[in-house]
mmCIF file of C-alpha atoms in Angstrom:
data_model
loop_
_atom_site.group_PDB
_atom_site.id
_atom_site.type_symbol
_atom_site.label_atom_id
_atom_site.label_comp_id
_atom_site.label_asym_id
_atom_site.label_seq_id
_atom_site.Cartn_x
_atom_site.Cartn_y
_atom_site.Cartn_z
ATOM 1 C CA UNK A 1120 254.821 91.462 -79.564
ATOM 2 C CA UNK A 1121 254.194 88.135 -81.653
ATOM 3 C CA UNK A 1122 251.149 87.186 -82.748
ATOM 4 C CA UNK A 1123 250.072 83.401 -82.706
ATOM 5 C CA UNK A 1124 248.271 81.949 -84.986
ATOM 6 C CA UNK A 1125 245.435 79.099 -83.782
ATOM 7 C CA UNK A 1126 244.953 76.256 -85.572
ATOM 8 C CA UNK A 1127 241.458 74.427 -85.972
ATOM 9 C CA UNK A 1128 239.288 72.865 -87.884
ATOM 10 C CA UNK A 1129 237.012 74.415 -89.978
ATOM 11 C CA UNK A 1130 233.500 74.612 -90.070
ATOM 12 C CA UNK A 1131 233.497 72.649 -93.836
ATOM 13 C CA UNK A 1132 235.800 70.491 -92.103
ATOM 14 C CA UNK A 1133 233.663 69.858 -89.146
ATOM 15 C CA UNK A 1134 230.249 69.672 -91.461
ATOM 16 C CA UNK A 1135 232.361 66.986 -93.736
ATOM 17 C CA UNK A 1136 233.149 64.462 -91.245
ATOM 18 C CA UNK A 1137 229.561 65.299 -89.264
ATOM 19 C CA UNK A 1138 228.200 64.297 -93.223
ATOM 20 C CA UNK A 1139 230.397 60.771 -93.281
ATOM 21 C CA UNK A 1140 229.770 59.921 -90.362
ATOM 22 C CA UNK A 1141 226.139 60.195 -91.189
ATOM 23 C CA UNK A 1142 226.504 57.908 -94.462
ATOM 24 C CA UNK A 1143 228.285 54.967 -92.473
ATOM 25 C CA UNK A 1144 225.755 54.942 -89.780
ATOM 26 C CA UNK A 1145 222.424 54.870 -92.794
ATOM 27 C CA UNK A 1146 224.638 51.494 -93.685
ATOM 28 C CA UNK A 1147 225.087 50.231 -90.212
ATOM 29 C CA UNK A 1148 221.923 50.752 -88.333
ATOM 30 C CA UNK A 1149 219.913 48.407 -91.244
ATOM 31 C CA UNK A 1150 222.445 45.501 -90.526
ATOM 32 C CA UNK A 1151 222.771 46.155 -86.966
ATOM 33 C CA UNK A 1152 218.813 45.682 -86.492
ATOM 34 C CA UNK A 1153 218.750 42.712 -88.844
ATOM 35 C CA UNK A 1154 221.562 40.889 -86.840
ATOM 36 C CA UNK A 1155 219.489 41.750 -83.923
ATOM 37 C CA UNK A 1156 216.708 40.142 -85.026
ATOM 38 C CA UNK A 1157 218.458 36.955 -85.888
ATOM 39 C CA UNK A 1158 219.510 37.083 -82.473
ATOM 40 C CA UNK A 1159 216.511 36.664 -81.291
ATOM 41 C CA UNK A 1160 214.726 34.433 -83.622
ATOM 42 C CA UNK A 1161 218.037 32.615 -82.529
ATOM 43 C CA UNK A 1162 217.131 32.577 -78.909
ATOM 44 C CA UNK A 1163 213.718 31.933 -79.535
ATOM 45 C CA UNK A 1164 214.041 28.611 -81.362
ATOM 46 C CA UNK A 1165 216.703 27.840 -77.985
ATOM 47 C CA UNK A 1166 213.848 28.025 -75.942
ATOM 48 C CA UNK A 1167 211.874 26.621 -78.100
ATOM 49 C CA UNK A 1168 214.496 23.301 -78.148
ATOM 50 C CA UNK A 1169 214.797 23.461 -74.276
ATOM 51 C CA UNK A 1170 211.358 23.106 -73.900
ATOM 52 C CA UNK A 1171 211.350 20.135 -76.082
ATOM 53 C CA UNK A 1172 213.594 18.564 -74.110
ATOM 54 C CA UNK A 1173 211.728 19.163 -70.933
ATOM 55 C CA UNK A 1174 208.746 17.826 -72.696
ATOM 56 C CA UNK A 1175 210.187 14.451 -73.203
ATOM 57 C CA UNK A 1176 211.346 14.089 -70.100
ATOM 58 C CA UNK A 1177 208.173 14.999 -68.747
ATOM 59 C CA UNK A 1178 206.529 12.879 -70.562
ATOM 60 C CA UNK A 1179 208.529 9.864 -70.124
ATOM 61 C CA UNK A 1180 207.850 10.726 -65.737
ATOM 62 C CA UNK A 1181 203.862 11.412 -65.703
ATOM 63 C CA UNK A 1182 203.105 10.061 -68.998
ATOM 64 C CA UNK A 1183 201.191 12.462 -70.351
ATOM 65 C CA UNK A 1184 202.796 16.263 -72.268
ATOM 66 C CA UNK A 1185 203.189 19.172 -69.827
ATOM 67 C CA UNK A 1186 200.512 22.083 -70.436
ATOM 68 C CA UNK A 1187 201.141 25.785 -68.993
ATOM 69 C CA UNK A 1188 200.302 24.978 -65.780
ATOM 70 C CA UNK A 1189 203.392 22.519 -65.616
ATOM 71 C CA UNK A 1190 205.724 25.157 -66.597
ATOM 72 C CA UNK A 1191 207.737 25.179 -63.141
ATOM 73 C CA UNK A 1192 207.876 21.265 -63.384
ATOM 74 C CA UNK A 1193 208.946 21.775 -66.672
ATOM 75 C CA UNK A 1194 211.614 24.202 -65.407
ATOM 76 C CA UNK A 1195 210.724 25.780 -68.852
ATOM 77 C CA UNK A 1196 212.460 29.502 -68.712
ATOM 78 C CA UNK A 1197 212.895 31.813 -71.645
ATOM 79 C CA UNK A 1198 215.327 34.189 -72.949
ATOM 80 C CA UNK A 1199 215.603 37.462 -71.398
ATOM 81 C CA UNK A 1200 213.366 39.818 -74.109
ATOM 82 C CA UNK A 1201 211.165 36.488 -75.153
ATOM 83 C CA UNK A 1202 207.487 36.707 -74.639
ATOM 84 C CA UNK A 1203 204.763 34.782 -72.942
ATOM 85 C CA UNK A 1204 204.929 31.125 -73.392
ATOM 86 C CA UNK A 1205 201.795 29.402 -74.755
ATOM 87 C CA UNK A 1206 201.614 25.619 -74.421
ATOM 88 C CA UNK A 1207 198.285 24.035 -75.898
ATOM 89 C CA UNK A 1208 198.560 19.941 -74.428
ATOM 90 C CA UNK A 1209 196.002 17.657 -76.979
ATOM 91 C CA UNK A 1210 194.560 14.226 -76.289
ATOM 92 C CA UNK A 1211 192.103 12.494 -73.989
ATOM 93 C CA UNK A 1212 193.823 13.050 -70.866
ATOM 94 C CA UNK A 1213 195.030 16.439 -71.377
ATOM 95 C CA UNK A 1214 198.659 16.094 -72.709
ATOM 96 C CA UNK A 1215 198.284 12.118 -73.209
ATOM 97 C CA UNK A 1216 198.882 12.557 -77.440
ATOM 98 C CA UNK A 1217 201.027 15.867 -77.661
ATOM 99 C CA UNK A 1218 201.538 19.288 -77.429
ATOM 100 C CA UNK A 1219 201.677 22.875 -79.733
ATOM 101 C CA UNK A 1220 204.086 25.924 -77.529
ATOM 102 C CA UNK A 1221 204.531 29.137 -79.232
ATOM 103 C CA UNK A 1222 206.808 32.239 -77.413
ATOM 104 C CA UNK A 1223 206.415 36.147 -79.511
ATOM 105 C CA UNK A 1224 209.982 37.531 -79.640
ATOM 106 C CA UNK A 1225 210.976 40.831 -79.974
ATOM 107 C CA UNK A 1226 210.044 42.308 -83.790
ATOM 108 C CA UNK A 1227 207.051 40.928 -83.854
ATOM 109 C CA UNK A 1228 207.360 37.518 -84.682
ATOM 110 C CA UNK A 1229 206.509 33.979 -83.352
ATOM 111 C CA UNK A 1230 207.921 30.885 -82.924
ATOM 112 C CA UNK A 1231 206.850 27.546 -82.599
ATOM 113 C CA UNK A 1232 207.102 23.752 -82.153
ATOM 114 C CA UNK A 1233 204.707 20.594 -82.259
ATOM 115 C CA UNK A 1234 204.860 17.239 -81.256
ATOM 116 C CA UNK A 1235 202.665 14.320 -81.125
ATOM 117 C CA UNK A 1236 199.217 14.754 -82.241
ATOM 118 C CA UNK A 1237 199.327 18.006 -81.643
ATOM 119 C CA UNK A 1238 198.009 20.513 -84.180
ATOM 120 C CA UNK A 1239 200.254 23.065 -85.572
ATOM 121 C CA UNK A 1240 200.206 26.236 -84.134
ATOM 122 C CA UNK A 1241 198.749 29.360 -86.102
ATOM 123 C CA UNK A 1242 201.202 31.299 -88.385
ATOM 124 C CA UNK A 1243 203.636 27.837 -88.687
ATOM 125 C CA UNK A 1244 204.253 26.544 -92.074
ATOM 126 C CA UNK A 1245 202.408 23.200 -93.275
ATOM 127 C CA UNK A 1246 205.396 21.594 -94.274
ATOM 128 C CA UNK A 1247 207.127 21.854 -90.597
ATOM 129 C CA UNK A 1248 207.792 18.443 -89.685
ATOM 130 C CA UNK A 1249 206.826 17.617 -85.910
ATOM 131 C CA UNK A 1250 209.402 18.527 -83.451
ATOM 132 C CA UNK A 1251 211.419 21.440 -84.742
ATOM 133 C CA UNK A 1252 211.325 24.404 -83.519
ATOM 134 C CA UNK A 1253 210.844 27.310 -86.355
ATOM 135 C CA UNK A 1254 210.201 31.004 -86.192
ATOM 136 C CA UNK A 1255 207.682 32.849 -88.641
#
């Protein structure tokens, strides 16, 4: 009777490959996360533009800057992930000298946009210039 010999791996073979595979995913889980984030800071600032848009075109209907409560005639809808919208309207009517809208993504963070008259919303930088959308 033969005998047959099995071959395999070994368990230091096994344990070595378990141990690289390891290494590469301490170096790709960092950069996978941060490339998610951008992502979404990404999407954010979208919404952020969108809304802009949608603000302007508002305005030049009714004459006055959408708040919240004008959201659906604003057709304003956010990214999938993208937190509550906040839209602060400023002037004498409400809305007649601008707006502030922040939306919390995911990691959070905050982004935001001004126009008009409108004060800056918490957390944005001072030297944001009016109308663009940024992310802090």
């Amino acid at each position: 009777m033969r005998l047959s010999h099995q071959r395999g791996f070994t368990l230091i073979e096994l344990l070595l490959v378990i141990v690289i595979i390891g290494v590469l995913a301490a170096f790709a889980l960092p950069k996978y996360a941060d490339t998610k984030q951008r992502g979404q800071r990404g999407a954010g600032i979208s919404d952020l533009h969108t809304l802009l848009i949608a603000q302007e075109r508002f305005y030049s209907e009714t004459g006055r800057y959408g708040g919240l409560a004008d959201t659906a005639a604003l057709r304003a809808r956010l990214s999938p992930g993208n937190g509550p919208l906040a839209i602060t309207v400023s002037g004498v009517p409400a809305g007649s000298t601008g707006y502030s809208a922040t939306v919390t993504i995911p990691g959070a963070e905050s982004c935001g946009v001004f126009a008009g008259g409108a004060a800056r919303p918490a957390g944005m930088a001072a030297d944001t210039p009016a109308s663009t959308p940024v992310c802090w």
